[in-house]
PDB file of C-alpha atoms in Angstrom:
ATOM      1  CA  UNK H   8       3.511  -6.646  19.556  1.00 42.00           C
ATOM      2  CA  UNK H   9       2.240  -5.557  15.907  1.00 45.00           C
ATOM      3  CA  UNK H  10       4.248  -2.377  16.117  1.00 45.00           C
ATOM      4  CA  UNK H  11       6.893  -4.058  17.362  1.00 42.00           C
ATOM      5  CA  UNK H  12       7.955  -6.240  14.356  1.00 42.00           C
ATOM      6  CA  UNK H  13       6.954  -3.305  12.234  1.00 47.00           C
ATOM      7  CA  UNK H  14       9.735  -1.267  13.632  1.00 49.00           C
ATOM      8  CA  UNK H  15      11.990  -4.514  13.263  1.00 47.00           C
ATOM      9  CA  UNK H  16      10.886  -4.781   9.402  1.00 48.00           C
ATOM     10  CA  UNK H  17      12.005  -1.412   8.745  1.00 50.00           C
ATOM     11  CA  UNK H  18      14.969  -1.666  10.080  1.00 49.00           C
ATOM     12  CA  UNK H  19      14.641   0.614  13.192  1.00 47.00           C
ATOM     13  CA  UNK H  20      15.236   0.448  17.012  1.00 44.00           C
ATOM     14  CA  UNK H  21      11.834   0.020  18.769  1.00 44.00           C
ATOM     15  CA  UNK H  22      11.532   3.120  20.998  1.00 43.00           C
ATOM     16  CA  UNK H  23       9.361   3.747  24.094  1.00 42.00           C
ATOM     17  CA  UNK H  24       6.888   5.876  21.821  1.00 42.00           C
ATOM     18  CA  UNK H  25       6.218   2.030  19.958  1.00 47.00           C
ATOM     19  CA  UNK H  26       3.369   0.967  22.774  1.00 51.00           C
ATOM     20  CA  UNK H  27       0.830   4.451  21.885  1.00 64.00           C
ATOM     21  CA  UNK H  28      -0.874   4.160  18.362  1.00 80.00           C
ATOM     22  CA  UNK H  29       1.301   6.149  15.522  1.00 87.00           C
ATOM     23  CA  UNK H  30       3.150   5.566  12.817  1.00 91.00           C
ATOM     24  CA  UNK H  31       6.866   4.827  12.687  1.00 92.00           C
ATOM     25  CA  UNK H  32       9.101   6.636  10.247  1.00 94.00           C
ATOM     26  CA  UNK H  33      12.548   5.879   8.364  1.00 94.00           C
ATOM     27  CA  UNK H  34      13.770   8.729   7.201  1.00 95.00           C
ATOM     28  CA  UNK H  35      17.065   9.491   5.120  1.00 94.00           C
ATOM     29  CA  UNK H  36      18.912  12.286   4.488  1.00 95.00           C
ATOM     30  CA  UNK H  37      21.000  13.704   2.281  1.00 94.00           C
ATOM     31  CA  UNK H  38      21.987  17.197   1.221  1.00 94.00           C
ATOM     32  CA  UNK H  39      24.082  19.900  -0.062  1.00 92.00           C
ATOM     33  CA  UNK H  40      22.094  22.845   0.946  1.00 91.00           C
ATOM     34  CA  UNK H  41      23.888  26.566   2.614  1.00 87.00           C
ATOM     35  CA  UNK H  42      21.066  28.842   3.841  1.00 91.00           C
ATOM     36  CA  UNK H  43      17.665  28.883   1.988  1.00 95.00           C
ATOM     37  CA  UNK H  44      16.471  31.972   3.243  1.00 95.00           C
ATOM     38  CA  UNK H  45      14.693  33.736   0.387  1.00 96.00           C
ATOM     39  CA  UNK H  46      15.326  31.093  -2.193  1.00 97.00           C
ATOM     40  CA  UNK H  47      12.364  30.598  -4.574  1.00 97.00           C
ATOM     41  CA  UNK H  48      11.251  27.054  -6.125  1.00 97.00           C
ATOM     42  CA  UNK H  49       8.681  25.481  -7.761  1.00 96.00           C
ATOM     43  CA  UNK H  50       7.423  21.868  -6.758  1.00 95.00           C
ATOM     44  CA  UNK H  51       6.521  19.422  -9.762  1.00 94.00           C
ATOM     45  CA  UNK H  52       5.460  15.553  -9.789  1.00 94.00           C
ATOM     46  CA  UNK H  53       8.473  12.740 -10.205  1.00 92.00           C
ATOM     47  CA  UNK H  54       6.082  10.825 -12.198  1.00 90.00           C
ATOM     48  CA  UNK H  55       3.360  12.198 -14.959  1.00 87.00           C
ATOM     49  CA  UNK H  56       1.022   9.956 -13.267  1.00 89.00           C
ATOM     50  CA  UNK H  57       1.361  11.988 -10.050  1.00 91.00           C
ATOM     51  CA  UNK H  58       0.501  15.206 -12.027  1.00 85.00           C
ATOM     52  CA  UNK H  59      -2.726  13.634 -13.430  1.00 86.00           C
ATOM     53  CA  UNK H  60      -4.099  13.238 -10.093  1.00 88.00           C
ATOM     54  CA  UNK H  61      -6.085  15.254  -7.862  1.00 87.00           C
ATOM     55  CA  UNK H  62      -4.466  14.967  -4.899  1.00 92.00           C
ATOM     56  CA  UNK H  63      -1.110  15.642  -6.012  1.00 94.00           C
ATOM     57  CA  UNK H  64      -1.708  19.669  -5.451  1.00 93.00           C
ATOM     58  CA  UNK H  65      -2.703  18.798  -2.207  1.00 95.00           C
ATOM     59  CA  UNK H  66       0.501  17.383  -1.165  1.00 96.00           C
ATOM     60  CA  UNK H  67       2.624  20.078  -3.007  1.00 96.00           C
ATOM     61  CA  UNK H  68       0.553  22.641  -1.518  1.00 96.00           C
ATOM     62  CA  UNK H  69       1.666  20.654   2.079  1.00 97.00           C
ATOM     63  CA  UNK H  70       5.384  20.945   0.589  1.00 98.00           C
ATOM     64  CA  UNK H  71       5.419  24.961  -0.544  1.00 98.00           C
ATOM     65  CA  UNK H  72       3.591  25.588   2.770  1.00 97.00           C
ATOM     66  CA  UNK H  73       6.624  23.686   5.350  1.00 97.00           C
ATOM     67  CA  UNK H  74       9.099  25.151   2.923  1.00 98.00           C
ATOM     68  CA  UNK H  75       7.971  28.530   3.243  1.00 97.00           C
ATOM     69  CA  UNK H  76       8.515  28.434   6.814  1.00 96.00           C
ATOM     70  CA  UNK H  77      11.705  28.189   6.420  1.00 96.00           C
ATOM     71  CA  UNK H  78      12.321  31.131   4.173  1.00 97.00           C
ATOM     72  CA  UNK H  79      11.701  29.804   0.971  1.00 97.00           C
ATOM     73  CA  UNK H  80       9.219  31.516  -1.328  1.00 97.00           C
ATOM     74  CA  UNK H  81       7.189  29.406  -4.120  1.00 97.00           C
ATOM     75  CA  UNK H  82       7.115  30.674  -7.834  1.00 96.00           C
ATOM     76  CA  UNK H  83       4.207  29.730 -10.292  1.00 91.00           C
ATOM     77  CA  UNK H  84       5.088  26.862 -12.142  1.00 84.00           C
ATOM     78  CA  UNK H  85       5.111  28.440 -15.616  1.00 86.00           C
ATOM     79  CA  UNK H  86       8.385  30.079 -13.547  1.00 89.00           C
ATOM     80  CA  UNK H  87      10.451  27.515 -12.951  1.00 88.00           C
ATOM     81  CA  UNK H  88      13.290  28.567 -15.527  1.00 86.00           C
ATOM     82  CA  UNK H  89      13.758  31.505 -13.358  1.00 91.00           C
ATOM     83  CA  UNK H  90      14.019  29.713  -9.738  1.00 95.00           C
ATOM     84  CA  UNK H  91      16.361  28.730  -7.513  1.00 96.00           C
ATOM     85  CA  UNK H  92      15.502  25.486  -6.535  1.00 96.00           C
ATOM     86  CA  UNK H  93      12.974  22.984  -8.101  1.00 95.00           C
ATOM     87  CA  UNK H  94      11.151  20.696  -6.057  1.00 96.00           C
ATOM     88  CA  UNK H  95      10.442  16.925  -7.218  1.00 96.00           C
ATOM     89  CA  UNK H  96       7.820  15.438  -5.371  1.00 96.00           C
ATOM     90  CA  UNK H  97       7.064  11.274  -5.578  1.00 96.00           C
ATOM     91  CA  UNK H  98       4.814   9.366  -2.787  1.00 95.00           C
ATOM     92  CA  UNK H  99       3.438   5.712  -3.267  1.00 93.00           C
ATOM     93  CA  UNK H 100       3.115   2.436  -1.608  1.00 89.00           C
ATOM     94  CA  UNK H 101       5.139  -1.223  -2.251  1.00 79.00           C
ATOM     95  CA  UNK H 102       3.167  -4.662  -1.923  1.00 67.00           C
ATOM     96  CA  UNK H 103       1.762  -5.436   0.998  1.00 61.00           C
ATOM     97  CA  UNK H 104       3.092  -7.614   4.385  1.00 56.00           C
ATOM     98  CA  UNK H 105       1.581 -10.869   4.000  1.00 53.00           C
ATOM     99  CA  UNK H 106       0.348 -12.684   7.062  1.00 46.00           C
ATOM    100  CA  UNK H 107       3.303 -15.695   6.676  1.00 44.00           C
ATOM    101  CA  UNK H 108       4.949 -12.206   7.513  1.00 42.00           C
ATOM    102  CA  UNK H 109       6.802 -12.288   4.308  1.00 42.00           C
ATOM    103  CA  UNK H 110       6.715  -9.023   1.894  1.00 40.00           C
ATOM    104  CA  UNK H 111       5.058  -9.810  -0.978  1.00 41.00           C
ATOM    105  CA  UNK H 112       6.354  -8.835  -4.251  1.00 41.00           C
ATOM    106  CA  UNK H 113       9.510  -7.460  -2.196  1.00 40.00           C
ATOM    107  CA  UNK H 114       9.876  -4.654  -4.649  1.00 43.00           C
ATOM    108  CA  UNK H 115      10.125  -0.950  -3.986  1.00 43.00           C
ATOM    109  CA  UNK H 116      10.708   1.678  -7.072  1.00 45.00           C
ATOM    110  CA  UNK H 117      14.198   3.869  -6.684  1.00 43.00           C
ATOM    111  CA  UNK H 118      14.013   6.522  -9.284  1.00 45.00           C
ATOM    112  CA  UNK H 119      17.182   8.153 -10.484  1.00 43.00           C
ATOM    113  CA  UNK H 120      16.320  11.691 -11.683  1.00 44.00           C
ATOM    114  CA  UNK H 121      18.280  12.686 -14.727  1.00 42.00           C
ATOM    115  CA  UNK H 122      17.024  15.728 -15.431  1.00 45.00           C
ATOM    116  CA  UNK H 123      13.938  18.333 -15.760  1.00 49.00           C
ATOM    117  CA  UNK H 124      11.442  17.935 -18.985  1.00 50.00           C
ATOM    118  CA  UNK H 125      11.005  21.164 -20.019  1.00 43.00           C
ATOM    119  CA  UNK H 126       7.439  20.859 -21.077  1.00 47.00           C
ATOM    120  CA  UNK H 127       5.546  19.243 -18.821  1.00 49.00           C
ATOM    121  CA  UNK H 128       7.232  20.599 -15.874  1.00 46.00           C
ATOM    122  CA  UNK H 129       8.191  16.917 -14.002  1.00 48.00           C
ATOM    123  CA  UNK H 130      11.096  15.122 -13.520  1.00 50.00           C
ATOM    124  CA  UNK H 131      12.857  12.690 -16.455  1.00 48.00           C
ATOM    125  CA  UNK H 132      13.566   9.727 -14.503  1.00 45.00           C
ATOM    126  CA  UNK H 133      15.267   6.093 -14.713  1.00 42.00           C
ATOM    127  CA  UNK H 134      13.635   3.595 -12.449  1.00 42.00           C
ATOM    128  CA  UNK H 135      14.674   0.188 -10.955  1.00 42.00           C
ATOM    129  CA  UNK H 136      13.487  -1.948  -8.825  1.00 42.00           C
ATOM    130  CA  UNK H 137      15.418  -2.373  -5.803  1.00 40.00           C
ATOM    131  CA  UNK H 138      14.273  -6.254  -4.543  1.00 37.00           C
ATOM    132  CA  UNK H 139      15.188  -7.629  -0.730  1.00 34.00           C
ATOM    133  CA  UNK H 140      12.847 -10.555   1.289  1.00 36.00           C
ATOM    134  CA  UNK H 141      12.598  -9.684   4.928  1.00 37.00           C
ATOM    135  CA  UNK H 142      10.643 -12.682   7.265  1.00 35.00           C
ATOM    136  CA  UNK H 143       8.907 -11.089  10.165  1.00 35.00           C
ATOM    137  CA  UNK H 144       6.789 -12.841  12.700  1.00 35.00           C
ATOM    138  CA  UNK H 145       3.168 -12.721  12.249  1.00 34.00           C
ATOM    139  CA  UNK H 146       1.886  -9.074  10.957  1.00 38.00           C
ATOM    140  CA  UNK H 147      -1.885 -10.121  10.706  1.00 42.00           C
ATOM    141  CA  UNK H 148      -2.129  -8.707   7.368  1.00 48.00           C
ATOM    142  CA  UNK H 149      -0.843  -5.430   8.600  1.00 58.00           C
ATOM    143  CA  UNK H 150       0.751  -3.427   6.022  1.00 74.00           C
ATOM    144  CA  UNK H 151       1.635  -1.347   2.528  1.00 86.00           C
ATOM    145  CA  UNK H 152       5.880   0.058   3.062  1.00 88.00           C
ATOM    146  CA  UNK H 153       4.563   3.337   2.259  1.00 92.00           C
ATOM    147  CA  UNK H 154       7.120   5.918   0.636  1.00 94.00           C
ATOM    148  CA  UNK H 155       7.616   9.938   0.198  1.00 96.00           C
ATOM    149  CA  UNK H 156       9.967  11.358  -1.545  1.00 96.00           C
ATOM    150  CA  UNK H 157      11.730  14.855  -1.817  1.00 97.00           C
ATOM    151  CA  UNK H 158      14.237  15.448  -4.651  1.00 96.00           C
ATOM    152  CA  UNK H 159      15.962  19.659  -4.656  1.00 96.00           C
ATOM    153  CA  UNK H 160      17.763  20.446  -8.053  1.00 94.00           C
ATOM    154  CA  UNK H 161      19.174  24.016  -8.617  1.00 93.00           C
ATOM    155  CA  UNK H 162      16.611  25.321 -10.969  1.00 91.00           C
ATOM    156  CA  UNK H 163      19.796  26.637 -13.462  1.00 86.00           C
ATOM    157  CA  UNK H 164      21.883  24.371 -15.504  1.00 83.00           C
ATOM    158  CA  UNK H 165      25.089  24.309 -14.775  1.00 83.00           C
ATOM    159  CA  UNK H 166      28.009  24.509 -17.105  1.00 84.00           C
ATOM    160  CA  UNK H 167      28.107  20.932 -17.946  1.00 84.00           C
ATOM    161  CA  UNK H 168      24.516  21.151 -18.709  1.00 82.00           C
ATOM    162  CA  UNK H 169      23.207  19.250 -15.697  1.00 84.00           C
ATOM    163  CA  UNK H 170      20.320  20.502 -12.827  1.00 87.00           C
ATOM    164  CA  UNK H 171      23.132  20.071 -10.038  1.00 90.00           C
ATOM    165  CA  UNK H 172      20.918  17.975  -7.132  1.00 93.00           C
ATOM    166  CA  UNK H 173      21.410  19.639  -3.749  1.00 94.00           C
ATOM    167  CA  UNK H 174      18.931  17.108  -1.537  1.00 96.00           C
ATOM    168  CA  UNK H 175      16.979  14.280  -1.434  1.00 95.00           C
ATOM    169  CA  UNK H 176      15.353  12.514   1.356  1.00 95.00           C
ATOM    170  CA  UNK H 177      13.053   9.696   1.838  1.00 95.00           C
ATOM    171  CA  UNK H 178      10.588   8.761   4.459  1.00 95.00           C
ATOM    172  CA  UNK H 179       9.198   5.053   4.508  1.00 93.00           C
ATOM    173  CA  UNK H 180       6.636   3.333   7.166  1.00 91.00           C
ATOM    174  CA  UNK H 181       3.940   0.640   6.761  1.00 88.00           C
ATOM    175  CA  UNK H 182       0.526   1.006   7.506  1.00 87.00           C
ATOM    176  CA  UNK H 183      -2.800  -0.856   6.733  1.00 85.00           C
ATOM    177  CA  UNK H 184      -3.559   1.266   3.598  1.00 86.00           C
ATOM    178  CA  UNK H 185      -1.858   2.465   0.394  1.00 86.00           C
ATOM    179  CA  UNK H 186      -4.009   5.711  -0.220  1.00 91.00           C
ATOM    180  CA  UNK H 187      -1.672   8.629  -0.449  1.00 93.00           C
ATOM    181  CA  UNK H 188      -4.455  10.302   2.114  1.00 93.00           C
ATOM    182  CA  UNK H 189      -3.335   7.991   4.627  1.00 91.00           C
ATOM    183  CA  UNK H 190       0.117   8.672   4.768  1.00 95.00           C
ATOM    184  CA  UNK H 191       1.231  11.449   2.508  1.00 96.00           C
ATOM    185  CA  UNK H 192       1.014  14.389   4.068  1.00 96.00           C
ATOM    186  CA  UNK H 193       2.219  12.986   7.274  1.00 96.00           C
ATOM    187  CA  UNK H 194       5.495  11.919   5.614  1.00 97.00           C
ATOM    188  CA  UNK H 195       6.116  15.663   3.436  1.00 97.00           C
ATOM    189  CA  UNK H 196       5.597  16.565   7.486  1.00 97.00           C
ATOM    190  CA  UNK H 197       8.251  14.081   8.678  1.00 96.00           C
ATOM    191  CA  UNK H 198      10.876  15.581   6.077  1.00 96.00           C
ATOM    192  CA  UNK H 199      10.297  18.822   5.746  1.00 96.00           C
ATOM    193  CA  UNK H 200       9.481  19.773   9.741  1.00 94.00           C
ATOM    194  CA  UNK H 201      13.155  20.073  10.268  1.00 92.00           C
ATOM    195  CA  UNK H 202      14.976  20.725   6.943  1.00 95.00           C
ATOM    196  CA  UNK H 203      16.962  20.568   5.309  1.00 94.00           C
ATOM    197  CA  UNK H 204      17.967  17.936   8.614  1.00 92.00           C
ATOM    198  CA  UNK H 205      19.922  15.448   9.529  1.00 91.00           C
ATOM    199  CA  UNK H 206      22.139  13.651   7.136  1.00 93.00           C
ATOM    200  CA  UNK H 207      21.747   9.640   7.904  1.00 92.00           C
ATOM    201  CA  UNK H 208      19.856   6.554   6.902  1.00 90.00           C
ATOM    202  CA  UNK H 209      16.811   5.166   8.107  1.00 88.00           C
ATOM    203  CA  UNK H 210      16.774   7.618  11.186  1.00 91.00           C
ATOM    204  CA  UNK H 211      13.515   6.636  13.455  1.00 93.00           C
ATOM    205  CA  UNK H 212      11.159   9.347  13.578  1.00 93.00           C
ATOM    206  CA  UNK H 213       7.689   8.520  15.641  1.00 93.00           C
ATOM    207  CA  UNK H 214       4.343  10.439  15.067  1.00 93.00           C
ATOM    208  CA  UNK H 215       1.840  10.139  17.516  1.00 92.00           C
ATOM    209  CA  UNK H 216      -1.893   9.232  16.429  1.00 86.00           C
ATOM    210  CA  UNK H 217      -3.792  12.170  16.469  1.00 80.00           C
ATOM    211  CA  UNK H 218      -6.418  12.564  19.320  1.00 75.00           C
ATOM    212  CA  UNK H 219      -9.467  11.816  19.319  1.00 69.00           C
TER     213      UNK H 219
END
């Protein structure tokens, strides 16, 4: 029954896989991208924060890795002038589901990237705060709407000066944690499995809990 308002709080259909323990996905899509084969990139934080932490490398290393099995190649990033593609990568977590089954706070960050800061390597973003209130039945304190993000920009400027962005897809669930350990590298796994995908919003995408 948990899962099931879960799924109905994010906005999906609730699918057979809904009764096993997992994690349900939202992913969206969307992308200009022709073949990648051979393209090279480098992968930098959205957020300076990001790059300050320790796990961040972790999670780009997850990124470079799915990427390269689709063709791409990864650069050092002391290259990125010279790529093809750069990578932004964001992950985080909103407030929590409350047990009146109301979303606290009912805030989740949209960043707008504008463009590429030269010296530290990471994204120059705007950011808003996109605000909704969804009522759910009873969640028994179950819940963070956990995010990842994946931003592609052509690594050149183009003639009107601008990093022209080729893709960008999000992944969202909720879960009983915030840590990024908890749900990170699952989601870079959820967007990048099958890229560059699907174009669509809020496509359901279930991962089994792993075995035990």
């Amino acid at each position: 029954m948990k899962i099931f308002f879960l799924c109905c709080l994010l906005g999906l259909p609730v699918l057979a896989g809904c009764a096993s323990p997992g994690t349900q996905w939202a992913v969206s899509r969307a992308h200009k991208l022709g073949s990648v084969q051979g393209k090279t990139f480098v992968v930098v934080p959205m957020r300076q924060e990001l790059a300050r932490s320790p796990e961040f490398k972790t999670y780009a290393q997850a990124v470079v890795q799915k990427l390269a099995l689709h063709g791409m190649r990864e650069l050092p990033a002391d290259q990125q002038s010279g790529s093809d593609y750069v990578v932004i990568l964001d992950y985080g977590a909103a407030s929590a589901v409350t047990r009146s089954g109301e979303l606290a706070g009912s805030t989740v960050p949209v960043t707008t990237v504008v463009g590429l800061d030269p010296s530290s390597g990471s994204a120059m973003t705007v950011q808003r705060e996109s605000t909704y209130a969804t009522t759910v039945e009873m969640l028994d304190d179950y819940g963070y709407r956990r995010y990842v993000e994946i931003v592609i920009h052509e690594g050149q400027l183009n003639a009107e000066g601008k990093f022209p962005r080729r893709y960008q897809a999000t992944a969202q669930s909720i879960g009983p944690t915030r840590e990024p350990t908890a749900f990170a590298a699952e989601g870079v796994a959820v967007l990048l499995d099958e890229f560059p995908g699907k174009v669509g919003k809020a496509q359901p995408v279930w991962v089994p809990a792993p075995a035990k």
